[in-house]
Amino acid sequence: MEKREKIVLTGDRPTGKLHLGHFVGSIKNRVKLQDEASKCFYMVADIQALTDNADNPEKVRNNVIEVVLDNLACGVDPKKTTFFIQSQVPEIAELTILFMNLVTLQQLSHNPTIKTELKERGFGESTPFGFLAYPVSQAADILFCKANTVPVGIDQLPVLEQANEILKKFNATYNVNLFSKITGVVSDIPRLVGIDGGAKMSKSLGNCIYLSDSDVEIEKKVMQAYTDPGHIHVEDKGRVDGNVVFTYLDDFDEDKKGVEELKAQYQKGGLGDIVLKKRLTKVLIDLISPIRARREELAKDPKSIMKILESGIENARKEARKTMIEVRKALKIDYFS
Ligand code: ATP
Ligand code: MG
């Protein structure tokens, strides 16, 4: 079988700085894939961020540069990856409108990701239509450049499935072969839990350790992390399952044997939370402080960040224009060409 050329698209919502969940769930794969793929795109999803932040455009605007800085500091390389801002490629909005006819309201409201996120955001009876429809716009984000490979956290897989449904329907309805199947690339840590033990570390849930946190902040957060509420005295037997400190040690501490020994000791009794938390603090400081240092360096020159985005936007629009010529032709709205 012919090997498919990889076109990668990935992105973040500019709703806050990026955290450890992003790092393990997606950014590490972005860095890896940029050396394997024939083209790579990194999108700042400002339009998507506005779907649940319509009343707070300043927040979205201010975080555009923050998410770009986080990605650059982790090694996403503008020489290999096209950085762009979603709103600055209007073809994506056009493609979204056209895709909207290929999906039902029922499909969107039954999508597991959407169901969870609606609950988390507590919209009740006031769900913004744009929010409900973001999987449609995400299909357009991916397909405007014909991407087929998307590194994501596991929370996003049902949204990718929806994009696959849309592209299948597009190809079948208009009898074309314009778009090919999208594969989600999930990492070995597909969903990092929050420091509160919540199912997912998430900007919107306030349970994050950020890639820009100072050593003092890291220590403070680790000290607050959820462990085993039944483990009160050092001599008490402790639970490892669901204990955030052990989850993070499993994920970030390279001394696997050492962690296993600590687990055994904790379960037997005789090991205090503080010892574990001190160890985890050190592990996380060692991981985050070089990223933070690169980030601070890059942040000194915001103009050069905007330049990276400007030239990336130009590049993304070139791809978008090419795809839209084919899309308009398929839909018979290419009146004057
Ligand atoms: P928001 O709360 O605004 O939705 P978020 O923290 O969920 O923010 P996104 O910008 O929505 O972050 O996600 C960007 C990428 O990072 C997605 O691919 C998502 O799946 C991944 N990701 C986010 N949080 C985690 C996590 N805790 N573990 C693994 N991957 C994650
Ligand atoms: Mg999210």
Tab-separated table of C-alpha atoms and ligand atoms in Angstrom:
chain	number	residue	atom	x	y	z
A	1	MET	CA	0.000	0.000	0.000
A	2	GLU	CA	1.211	3.475	-0.818
A	3	LYS	CA	2.390	5.328	2.274
A	4	ARG	CA	0.141	8.283	2.931
A	5	GLU	CA	1.912	11.614	3.142
A	6	LYS	CA	1.314	13.034	6.573
A	7	ILE	CA	-0.207	16.486	6.834
A	8	VAL	CA	-0.470	17.503	10.468
A	9	LEU	CA	-2.803	20.045	12.003
A	10	THR	CA	-3.001	20.798	15.678
A	11	GLY	CA	-3.939	23.693	17.889
A	12	ASP	CA	-4.920	25.203	21.196
A	13	ARG	CA	-7.726	27.442	22.339
A	14	PRO	CA	-6.288	30.767	23.560
A	15	THR	CA	-8.221	30.604	26.819
A	16	GLY	CA	-5.189	30.541	29.102
A	17	LYS	CA	-1.590	29.510	29.305
A	18	LEU	CA	-0.777	25.902	28.557
A	19	HIS	CA	-0.281	23.263	31.209
A	20	LEU	CA	1.254	19.845	31.786
A	21	GLY	CA	-1.789	18.144	30.227
A	22	HIS	CA	-1.107	19.906	26.938
A	23	PHE	CA	2.547	19.029	27.156
A	24	VAL	CA	2.065	15.287	27.557
A	25	GLY	CA	-1.210	14.989	25.648
A	26	SER	CA	-0.331	16.868	22.511
A	27	ILE	CA	2.754	19.101	22.408
A	28	LYS	CA	5.284	16.265	22.716
A	29	ASN	CA	3.695	14.595	19.694
A	30	ARG	CA	3.655	17.890	17.797
A	31	VAL	CA	7.399	18.175	18.259
A	32	LYS	CA	7.913	14.599	17.087
A	33	LEU	CA	5.549	14.797	14.129
A	34	GLN	CA	7.043	17.970	12.699
A	35	ASP	CA	10.066	15.892	11.682
A	36	GLU	CA	7.965	13.140	10.082
A	37	ALA	CA	5.264	15.034	8.253
A	38	SER	CA	5.378	16.633	4.841
A	39	LYS	CA	3.496	19.667	6.190
A	40	CYS	CA	2.641	20.806	9.711
A	41	PHE	CA	0.187	23.453	10.856
A	42	TYR	CA	-0.286	24.865	14.331
A	43	MET	CA	-3.475	26.866	14.808
A	44	VAL	CA	-4.425	29.268	17.572
A	45	ALA	CA	-8.158	28.554	17.780
A	46	ASP	CA	-9.385	32.045	18.646
A	47	ILE	CA	-12.777	31.638	16.953
A	48	GLN	CA	-13.338	28.400	18.831
A	49	ALA	CA	-12.301	30.069	22.089
A	50	LEU	CA	-14.927	32.756	21.475
A	51	THR	CA	-17.688	30.132	21.280
A	52	ASP	CA	-17.700	29.962	25.068
A	53	ASN	CA	-16.051	33.322	25.748
A	54	ALA	CA	-18.102	35.644	23.552
A	55	ASP	CA	-18.353	38.152	26.390
A	56	ASN	CA	-14.622	38.180	27.011
A	57	PRO	CA	-12.720	38.901	23.793
A	58	GLU	CA	-9.854	40.490	25.749
A	59	LYS	CA	-9.109	37.171	27.402
A	60	VAL	CA	-8.952	35.410	24.044
A	61	ARG	CA	-6.863	38.148	22.457
A	62	ASN	CA	-4.376	38.275	25.325
A	63	ASN	CA	-3.864	34.542	25.330
A	64	VAL	CA	-3.011	34.221	21.633
A	65	ILE	CA	0.621	35.111	22.254
A	66	GLU	CA	0.718	33.004	25.421
A	67	VAL	CA	-0.184	29.735	23.708
A	68	VAL	CA	2.263	30.464	20.895
A	69	LEU	CA	5.027	31.133	23.441
A	70	ASP	CA	4.244	27.859	25.212
A	71	ASN	CA	4.512	25.881	21.982
A	72	LEU	CA	7.711	27.597	20.875
A	73	ALA	CA	9.271	27.082	24.304
A	74	CYS	CA	8.509	23.342	24.092
A	75	GLY	CA	10.175	23.015	20.701
A	76	VAL	CA	7.429	23.415	18.107
A	77	ASP	CA	9.593	24.982	15.431
A	78	PRO	CA	8.287	27.705	13.087
A	79	LYS	CA	10.787	26.539	10.453
A	80	LYS	CA	8.987	23.194	10.343
A	81	THR	CA	5.475	24.169	11.428
A	82	THR	CA	3.221	26.894	10.056
A	83	PHE	CA	1.862	28.925	12.989
A	84	PHE	CA	-1.390	30.756	12.267
A	85	ILE	CA	-4.488	32.286	13.885
A	86	GLN	CA	-7.849	30.710	12.986
A	87	SER	CA	-9.754	33.996	12.508
A	88	GLN	CA	-7.184	35.248	10.015
A	89	VAL	CA	-7.987	32.480	7.543
A	90	PRO	CA	-11.562	33.392	6.578
A	91	GLU	CA	-11.780	30.429	4.207
A	92	ILE	CA	-12.149	28.277	7.350
A	93	ALA	CA	-15.360	30.135	8.214
A	94	GLU	CA	-16.654	29.616	4.684
A	95	LEU	CA	-15.876	25.918	4.814
A	96	THR	CA	-17.592	25.677	8.213
A	97	ILE	CA	-20.828	27.088	6.788
A	98	LEU	CA	-20.744	24.578	3.949
A	99	PHE	CA	-20.030	21.661	6.297
A	100	MET	CA	-22.957	22.680	8.525
A	101	ASN	CA	-25.387	21.161	6.042
A	102	LEU	CA	-23.734	17.772	6.374
A	103	VAL	CA	-24.284	17.312	10.091
A	104	THR	CA	-27.416	17.126	12.216
A	105	LEU	CA	-28.219	18.944	15.415
A	106	GLN	CA	-28.770	15.532	17.018
A	107	GLN	CA	-25.265	14.336	16.093
A	108	LEU	CA	-23.760	17.425	17.684
A	109	SER	CA	-25.786	17.330	20.877
A	110	HIS	CA	-25.083	13.611	21.349
A	111	ASN	CA	-21.341	13.957	20.802
A	112	PRO	CA	-19.660	12.693	24.017
A	113	THR	CA	-17.059	15.496	24.098
A	114	ILE	CA	-19.716	18.152	23.673
A	115	LYS	CA	-21.935	16.551	26.315
A	116	THR	CA	-19.093	16.564	28.860
A	117	GLU	CA	-18.011	20.098	28.023
A	118	LEU	CA	-21.559	21.445	28.201
A	119	LYS	CA	-21.873	19.993	31.674
A	120	GLU	CA	-18.467	21.361	32.750
A	121	ARG	CA	-19.377	24.827	31.540
A	122	GLY	CA	-22.826	24.739	33.149
A	123	PHE	CA	-24.639	26.329	30.196
A	124	GLY	CA	-27.955	24.744	31.225
A	125	GLU	CA	-30.650	25.927	28.827
A	126	SER	CA	-28.398	28.655	27.363
A	127	THR	CA	-25.913	26.808	25.193
A	128	PRO	CA	-24.417	29.128	22.584
A	129	PHE	CA	-25.143	27.722	19.147
A	130	GLY	CA	-21.528	28.399	18.152
A	131	PHE	CA	-20.304	26.212	20.987
A	132	LEU	CA	-22.575	23.331	20.025
A	133	ALA	CA	-21.321	23.692	16.453
A	134	TYR	CA	-17.594	23.861	17.210
A	135	PRO	CA	-16.973	20.300	15.967
A	136	VAL	CA	-18.132	21.480	12.542
A	137	SER	CA	-15.702	24.350	12.560
A	138	GLN	CA	-13.000	21.994	13.825
A	139	ALA	CA	-13.607	19.779	10.775
A	140	ALA	CA	-12.988	22.866	8.633
A	141	ASP	CA	-9.862	23.756	10.660
A	142	ILE	CA	-8.419	20.372	9.818
A	143	LEU	CA	-9.573	20.053	6.237
A	144	PHE	CA	-8.866	23.500	4.816
A	145	CYS	CA	-5.260	22.333	4.459
A	146	LYS	CA	-6.217	18.684	3.836
A	147	ALA	CA	-4.641	17.551	7.087
A	148	ASN	CA	-4.955	13.860	7.925
A	149	THR	CA	-3.010	13.612	11.178
A	150	VAL	CA	-4.030	15.376	14.382
A	151	PRO	CA	-2.147	14.984	17.670
A	152	VAL	CA	-4.742	15.379	20.436
A	153	GLY	CA	-5.696	14.469	23.960
A	154	ILE	CA	-8.233	11.666	24.263
A	155	ASP	CA	-11.000	14.150	25.142
A	156	GLN	CA	-10.986	15.278	21.528
A	157	LEU	CA	-11.385	11.900	19.794
A	158	PRO	CA	-15.194	12.058	19.439
A	159	VAL	CA	-14.787	15.477	17.797
A	160	LEU	CA	-12.352	13.974	15.290
A	161	GLU	CA	-14.861	11.186	14.644
A	162	GLN	CA	-17.431	13.848	13.831
A	163	ALA	CA	-14.982	15.432	11.388
A	164	ASN	CA	-14.527	12.042	9.718
A	165	GLU	CA	-18.311	11.685	9.375
A	166	ILE	CA	-18.493	15.105	7.747
A	167	LEU	CA	-15.706	14.451	5.262
A	168	LYS	CA	-17.157	11.049	4.327
A	169	LYS	CA	-20.514	12.670	3.705
A	170	PHE	CA	-18.883	15.465	1.704
A	171	ASN	CA	-17.018	13.061	-0.571
A	172	ALA	CA	-20.090	10.861	-1.027
A	173	THR	CA	-22.655	13.620	-1.549
A	174	TYR	CA	-20.616	15.523	-4.107
A	175	ASN	CA	-19.008	12.448	-5.598
A	176	VAL	CA	-15.455	13.637	-5.091
A	177	ASN	CA	-12.396	12.389	-3.297
A	178	LEU	CA	-11.293	15.691	-1.856
A	179	PHE	CA	-10.671	14.798	1.759
A	180	SER	CA	-9.052	11.739	3.266
A	181	LYS	CA	-9.613	10.112	6.652
A	182	ILE	CA	-8.277	11.919	9.712
A	183	THR	CA	-6.223	9.971	12.228
A	184	GLY	CA	-5.968	11.222	15.793
A	185	VAL	CA	-2.552	10.666	17.330
A	186	VAL	CA	-2.989	10.077	21.030
A	187	SER	CA	-0.004	9.992	23.373
A	188	ASP	CA	0.836	7.446	26.062
A	189	ILE	CA	-0.718	9.861	28.564
A	190	PRO	CA	-3.925	10.658	26.691
A	191	ARG	CA	-5.599	12.483	29.575
A	192	LEU	CA	-3.706	13.978	32.475
A	193	VAL	CA	-5.795	14.394	35.622
A	194	GLY	CA	-6.024	17.743	37.418
A	195	ILE	CA	-4.224	18.469	40.696
A	196	ASP	CA	-7.653	18.205	42.364
A	197	GLY	CA	-8.022	14.632	41.124
A	198	GLY	CA	-10.580	15.784	38.534
A	199	ALA	CA	-10.787	13.758	35.340
A	200	LYS	CA	-8.840	16.274	33.246
A	201	MET	CA	-6.364	19.051	33.842
A	202	SER	CA	-8.075	21.888	32.024
A	203	LYS	CA	-7.632	25.636	31.722
A	204	SER	CA	-11.344	26.147	32.276
A	205	LEU	CA	-11.363	24.065	35.456
A	206	GLY	CA	-8.568	25.858	37.334
A	207	ASN	CA	-6.760	22.649	38.326
A	208	CYS	CA	-3.548	23.099	36.352
A	209	ILE	CA	0.189	23.245	36.705
A	210	TYR	CA	1.251	25.610	33.935
A	211	LEU	CA	4.372	25.402	31.803
A	212	SER	CA	5.061	28.975	32.933
A	213	ASP	CA	4.610	28.412	36.693
A	214	SER	CA	7.448	29.532	38.970
A	215	ASP	CA	9.215	27.024	41.217
A	216	VAL	CA	7.280	28.444	44.172
A	217	GLU	CA	3.938	28.033	42.370
A	218	ILE	CA	4.803	24.484	41.375
A	219	GLU	CA	5.641	23.634	44.971
A	220	LYS	CA	2.457	25.270	46.277
A	221	LYS	CA	0.275	23.365	43.808
A	222	VAL	CA	1.954	20.043	44.466
A	223	MET	CA	1.444	20.565	48.202
A	224	GLN	CA	-2.306	21.029	47.534
A	225	ALA	CA	-2.572	18.029	45.228
A	226	TYR	CA	-5.175	15.390	45.987
A	227	THR	CA	-3.764	12.246	47.598
A	228	ASP	CA	-5.670	9.771	49.755
A	229	PRO	CA	-8.016	11.574	52.157
A	230	GLY	CA	-7.982	8.483	54.411
A	231	HIS	CA	-4.197	8.679	54.802
A	232	ILE	CA	-4.006	10.944	57.824
A	233	HIS	CA	-1.027	9.722	59.851
A	234	VAL	CA	2.317	8.649	58.423
A	235	GLU	CA	1.782	5.122	59.744
A	236	ASP	CA	-1.650	4.788	58.039
A	237	LYS	CA	-1.956	2.566	54.995
A	238	GLY	CA	-2.368	4.713	51.878
A	239	ARG	CA	-4.112	4.293	48.540
A	240	VAL	CA	-2.155	4.631	45.318
A	241	ASP	CA	-5.080	4.420	42.869
A	242	GLY	CA	-6.603	7.821	42.241
A	243	ASN	CA	-3.778	9.445	44.206
A	244	VAL	CA	-2.702	12.370	42.026
A	245	VAL	CA	0.825	12.504	43.395
A	246	PHE	CA	1.454	8.899	42.379
A	247	THR	CA	-0.238	9.441	39.021
A	248	TYR	CA	2.149	12.316	38.298
A	249	LEU	CA	5.163	10.383	39.607
A	250	ASP	CA	4.209	7.559	37.219
A	251	ASP	CA	3.973	10.040	34.366
A	252	PHE	CA	6.970	12.278	35.026
A	253	ASP	CA	9.496	10.555	37.304
A	254	GLU	CA	12.048	8.673	35.249
A	255	ASP	CA	13.126	6.517	38.186
A	256	LYS	CA	10.325	3.959	37.712
A	257	LYS	CA	11.826	1.464	40.143
A	258	GLY	CA	12.085	4.124	42.840
A	259	VAL	CA	8.417	5.037	42.342
A	260	GLU	CA	7.356	1.378	42.624
A	261	GLU	CA	9.230	1.095	45.921
A	262	LEU	CA	7.500	4.204	47.236
A	263	LYS	CA	4.125	2.783	46.222
A	264	ALA	CA	4.758	-0.423	48.136
A	265	GLN	CA	5.853	1.509	51.198
A	266	TYR	CA	2.856	3.870	50.993
A	267	GLN	CA	0.386	0.993	50.749
A	268	LYS	CA	1.977	-0.740	53.731
A	269	GLY	CA	1.963	2.416	55.854
A	270	GLY	CA	4.882	4.457	57.154
A	271	LEU	CA	5.324	6.937	54.327
A	272	GLY	CA	4.037	10.499	54.611
A	273	ASP	CA	2.550	12.584	51.801
A	274	ILE	CA	5.154	15.304	52.319
A	275	VAL	CA	8.039	13.058	51.289
A	276	LEU	CA	6.216	12.163	48.086
A	277	LYS	CA	5.226	15.724	47.375
A	278	LYS	CA	8.783	16.970	47.820
A	279	ARG	CA	9.985	14.374	45.339
A	280	LEU	CA	7.275	15.319	42.838
A	281	THR	CA	8.029	19.029	43.255
A	282	LYS	CA	11.637	18.412	42.263
A	283	VAL	CA	10.664	16.248	39.268
A	284	LEU	CA	8.266	18.900	37.970
A	285	ILE	CA	10.648	21.804	38.572
A	286	ASP	CA	13.324	19.942	36.597
A	287	LEU	CA	10.851	19.494	33.728
A	288	ILE	CA	9.252	22.931	33.717
A	289	SER	CA	12.060	25.334	34.586
A	290	PRO	CA	13.967	25.019	31.258
A	291	ILE	CA	10.685	25.480	29.337
A	292	ARG	CA	9.871	28.520	31.468
A	293	ALA	CA	13.328	29.982	30.879
A	294	ARG	CA	12.993	29.639	27.074
A	295	ARG	CA	9.512	31.110	27.298
A	296	GLU	CA	10.737	34.161	29.221
A	297	GLU	CA	13.481	34.705	26.653
A	298	LEU	CA	11.021	34.507	23.727
A	299	ALA	CA	8.523	36.776	25.484
A	300	LYS	CA	11.052	39.615	25.445
A	301	ASP	CA	10.464	40.036	21.723
A	302	PRO	CA	6.693	39.929	21.055
A	303	LYS	CA	7.162	41.533	17.625
A	304	SER	CA	9.075	38.521	16.366
A	305	ILE	CA	6.233	36.269	17.583
A	306	MET	CA	3.734	38.341	15.603
A	307	LYS	CA	6.004	38.043	12.558
A	308	ILE	CA	5.983	34.251	12.856
A	309	LEU	CA	2.171	34.387	12.898
A	310	GLU	CA	1.939	36.843	10.031
A	311	SER	CA	4.012	34.771	7.662
A	312	GLY	CA	2.274	31.596	8.844
A	313	ILE	CA	-1.124	33.124	8.111
A	314	GLU	CA	-0.005	33.918	4.586
A	315	ASN	CA	1.105	30.336	4.094
A	316	ALA	CA	-2.117	28.898	5.572
A	317	ARG	CA	-4.247	31.120	3.347
A	318	LYS	CA	-2.443	29.867	0.259
A	319	GLU	CA	-3.457	26.317	1.174
A	320	ALA	CA	-6.978	27.455	2.023
A	321	ARG	CA	-7.489	29.207	-1.314
A	322	LYS	CA	-6.409	26.092	-3.203
A	323	THR	CA	-8.803	23.855	-1.248
A	324	MET	CA	-11.716	26.280	-1.552
A	325	ILE	CA	-11.444	26.311	-5.355
A	326	GLU	CA	-12.079	22.557	-5.293
A	327	VAL	CA	-14.791	22.801	-2.634
A	328	ARG	CA	-16.719	25.525	-4.485
A	329	LYS	CA	-16.489	23.509	-7.675
A	330	ALA	CA	-17.881	20.427	-5.920
A	331	LEU	CA	-20.785	22.473	-4.549
A	332	LYS	CA	-21.401	24.199	-7.888
A	333	ILE	CA	-20.917	27.671	-6.415
A	334	ASP	CA	-17.914	28.436	-8.620
A	335	TYR	CA	-19.935	30.863	-10.760
A	336	PHE	CA	-17.216	33.005	-12.261
A	337	SER	CA	-14.236	30.744	-12.536
B	1	ATP	P1	-10.297	24.661	27.639
B	1	ATP	O1	-10.620	24.338	29.067
B	1	ATP	O2	-10.376	26.098	27.277
B	1	ATP	O3	-11.022	23.748	26.658
B	1	ATP	P2	-8.070	22.897	27.600
B	1	ATP	O4	-7.199	22.929	28.818
B	1	ATP	O5	-9.051	21.775	27.430
B	1	ATP	O6	-8.770	24.310	27.520
B	1	ATP	P3	-7.519	22.960	24.798
B	1	ATP	O7	-6.931	24.180	24.196
B	1	ATP	O8	-8.988	22.714	24.649
B	1	ATP	O9	-7.130	22.937	26.350
B	1	ATP	O10	-6.763	21.652	24.285
B	1	ATP	C1	-5.650	21.659	23.411
B	1	ATP	C2	-5.113	20.261	23.200
B	1	ATP	O11	-4.563	19.721	24.401
B	1	ATP	C3	-6.204	19.249	22.785
B	1	ATP	O12	-5.635	18.350	21.873
B	1	ATP	C4	-6.546	18.547	24.055
B	1	ATP	O13	-7.058	17.251	23.829
B	1	ATP	C5	-5.180	18.489	24.745
B	1	ATP	N1	-5.361	18.455	26.203
B	1	ATP	C6	-5.931	19.419	26.958
B	1	ATP	N2	-5.946	19.054	28.254
B	1	ATP	C7	-5.373	17.817	28.318
B	1	ATP	C8	-5.087	16.903	29.391
B	1	ATP	N3	-5.397	17.189	30.643
B	1	ATP	N4	-4.473	15.724	29.092
B	1	ATP	C9	-4.141	15.419	27.812
B	1	ATP	N5	-4.372	16.242	26.767
B	1	ATP	C10	-4.983	17.425	27.004
B	2	MG	MG	-10.526	21.884	25.741
